[in-house]
Each structure stands twice: as structure tokens, then as C-alpha cells.
């Protein structure tokens, strides 16, 4: 299983960014906590998903889009396949409820490949990650 899952945005003022998506587009916060060293907020906007990272872009030259997230249930296979294609991919990192690796796509696009642990995903996020 591979699925385009979310767009991850850098946020110099995460609360302002939440208000923008909530008030302007009807977005709903479904997750708000520290993850991998910073506050992360997951939102739904209609059937789409946004992840907000509480950190401004590193420079004015960096896009506000931090990365595109690809959800899988076979992270080792995806990372291996990308490496065989000559793509630069980090080692797989593990957090308590998910594993992830970062790949460098064309034009420097950062792509997160992630595999949530179905046993560790909180009930309120099961639908968000397409676990019934």
C-alpha cells in the first residue's frame, strides 16, 4: 500500500496557521502534540490532510512546503527500492507510534515515507490513517 497522505507545512506562527486553515477553510485539528522534536499539528481540510510543523522556513529561499508525506505498510521495501534507483534516503527512524525516512526527490522536494504502527495509533487517529 502506498498513498499520498499529506502536505507538511512549516509554520513561523503555528497558532496563526491553524486559525487560517480552520477559520478560512473549515479545517479541523485532529492531533496536536510534540513529535520528533517539535510541536506537530495534523488537520483535515475536507478530505485532504495538512501537517503543520512549529518552525519557520530556514530562509526566505525555502518554501513553506516542508515535505510531501507518503504512507505505506512496507517502509523497508520502499526505502530499498528508492536506494536501488539512486535516490538519497535517510535511515529509517522509529518513534513510539510510527517509523519514517526522508527521501530527496527531483528539484530538492523532500518526501517523507512513513509507516504508522496500527497497534499504537490512538483511537481518534485511526480513521485519519485509514485504519478502520
Coordinates of C-alpha atoms in Angstrom, one line a residue:
X1 CA 0.0 0.0 0.0
X2 CA 1.3 3.4 -1.0
X3 CA -0.8 6.6 -0.7
X4 CA -0.2 10.3 -0.9
X5 CA -1.2 11.2 2.6
X6 CA -0.4 14.8 3.5
X7 CA 1.4 18.0 2.7
X8 CA 3.6 19.2 5.6
X9 CA 3.9 23.0 6.0
X10 CA 6.4 25.0 8.0
X11 CA 4.7 27.5 10.3
X12 CA 6.5 30.5 11.8
X13 CA 3.4 31.1 13.9
X14 CA 1.6 27.8 14.2
X15 CA -1.4 29.2 16.0
X16 CA -2.0 31.7 13.2
X17 CA -1.6 29.0 10.7
X18 CA -4.2 26.8 12.5
X19 CA -6.6 29.8 12.5
X20 CA -6.0 30.4 8.8
X21 CA -6.9 26.8 7.8
X22 CA -9.7 26.5 10.5
X23 CA -11.4 29.8 10.0
X24 CA -10.8 30.2 6.3
X25 CA -11.3 26.7 5.1
X26 CA -13.2 24.8 7.8
X27 CA -10.1 22.8 8.8
X28 CA -10.2 20.6 11.9
X29 CA -7.3 19.8 14.3
X30 CA -7.1 16.1 14.9
X31 CA -3.7 15.9 16.5
X32 CA -1.6 18.5 18.4
X33 CA 1.5 17.3 20.3
X34 CA 5.2 17.1 20.4
X35 CA 6.6 14.7 17.8
X36 CA 10.2 14.3 16.6
X37 CA 11.4 17.3 18.5
X38 CA 8.7 19.9 17.7
X39 CA 5.0 20.7 18.0
X40 CA 3.2 19.0 15.2
X41 CA -0.5 19.6 14.3
X42 CA -2.4 17.4 12.0
X43 CA -5.5 18.9 10.3
X44 CA -8.2 17.8 7.9
X45 CA -9.5 20.2 5.3
X46 CA -12.3 18.4 3.6
X47 CA -10.9 15.0 2.6
X48 CA -7.3 16.4 2.5
X49 CA -4.7 16.4 5.2
X50 CA -2.2 19.0 6.4
X51 CA 0.6 18.6 8.9
X52 CA 1.9 21.8 10.4
X53 CA 5.4 22.0 11.9
X54 CA 6.1 24.6 14.6
X55 CA 9.2 26.0 12.9
X56 CA 9.6 28.8 10.3
X57 CA 11.2 28.1 7.0
X58 CA 15.0 28.2 7.4
X59 CA 15.4 31.0 5.0
X60 CA 13.3 33.2 2.7
X61 CA 14.6 31.0 -0.2
X62 CA 13.0 27.9 1.4
X63 CA 9.4 27.1 0.5
X64 CA 6.8 26.9 3.2
X65 CA 6.1 23.4 2.0
X66 CA 8.4 21.2 4.0
X67 CA 7.6 17.8 2.5
X68 CA 5.0 15.6 0.9
X69 CA 4.1 12.5 3.1
X70 CA 3.6 9.1 1.6
X71 CA 2.0 6.5 3.8
X72 CA 3.0 2.8 3.4
X73 CA 2.7 -0.5 5.1
X74 CA 6.1 -1.6 3.7
X75 CA 8.6 1.1 4.6
X76 CA 11.7 -1.2 4.3
X77 CA 10.7 -2.2 0.7
X78 CA 10.1 1.4 -0.4
X79 CA 13.3 2.7 1.1
X80 CA 15.2 -0.2 -0.5
X81 CA 13.6 0.4 -3.9
X82 CA 14.4 4.1 -3.8
X83 CA 18.0 3.4 -2.9
X84 CA 18.3 1.0 -5.8
X85 CA 17.2 3.9 -8.0
X86 CA 20.0 6.0 -6.7
X87 CA 17.7 8.3 -4.6
X88 CA 19.2 9.8 -1.4
X89 CA 17.1 8.4 1.6
X90 CA 17.8 8.6 5.3
X91 CA 17.9 5.6 7.5
X92 CA 14.5 4.6 8.9
X93 CA 13.8 6.3 12.1
X94 CA 11.5 5.0 14.7
X95 CA 9.1 6.9 17.1
X96 CA 6.8 5.2 19.5
X97 CA 3.9 5.1 17.0
X98 CA 5.5 5.3 13.6
X99 CA 8.6 4.8 11.5
X100 CA 9.7 7.2 8.8
X101 CA 12.5 8.0 6.4
X102 CA 13.1 11.1 4.3
X103 CA 14.0 11.0 0.6
X104 CA 15.2 13.7 -1.7
X105 CA 13.1 14.0 -4.8
X106 CA 13.5 15.9 -8.0
X107 CA 14.2 19.7 -7.6
X108 CA 15.0 19.1 -3.9
X109 CA 11.5 18.0 -3.0
X110 CA 11.6 16.4 0.4
X111 CA 9.4 13.2 0.6
X112 CA 8.6 11.6 3.9
X113 CA 7.9 7.8 3.7
X114 CA 6.1 6.8 6.9
X115 CA 4.5 3.7 8.4
X116 CA 2.3 4.2 11.4
X117 CA 2.0 1.3 13.8
X118 CA -1.6 0.2 13.7
X119 CA -1.3 -1.1 17.3
X120 CA 0.0 2.3 18.6
X121 CA -2.2 4.8 16.7
X122 CA -4.7 6.4 19.2
X123 CA -8.3 5.7 18.5
X124 CA -9.0 9.3 17.5
X125 CA -6.5 9.0 14.7
X126 CA -7.4 5.5 13.3
X127 CA -9.6 7.0 10.6
X128 CA -7.1 9.7 9.8
X129 CA -4.5 7.0 9.0
X130 CA -7.1 4.8 7.2
X131 CA -7.2 2.1 9.9
X132 CA -10.8 1.0 10.4

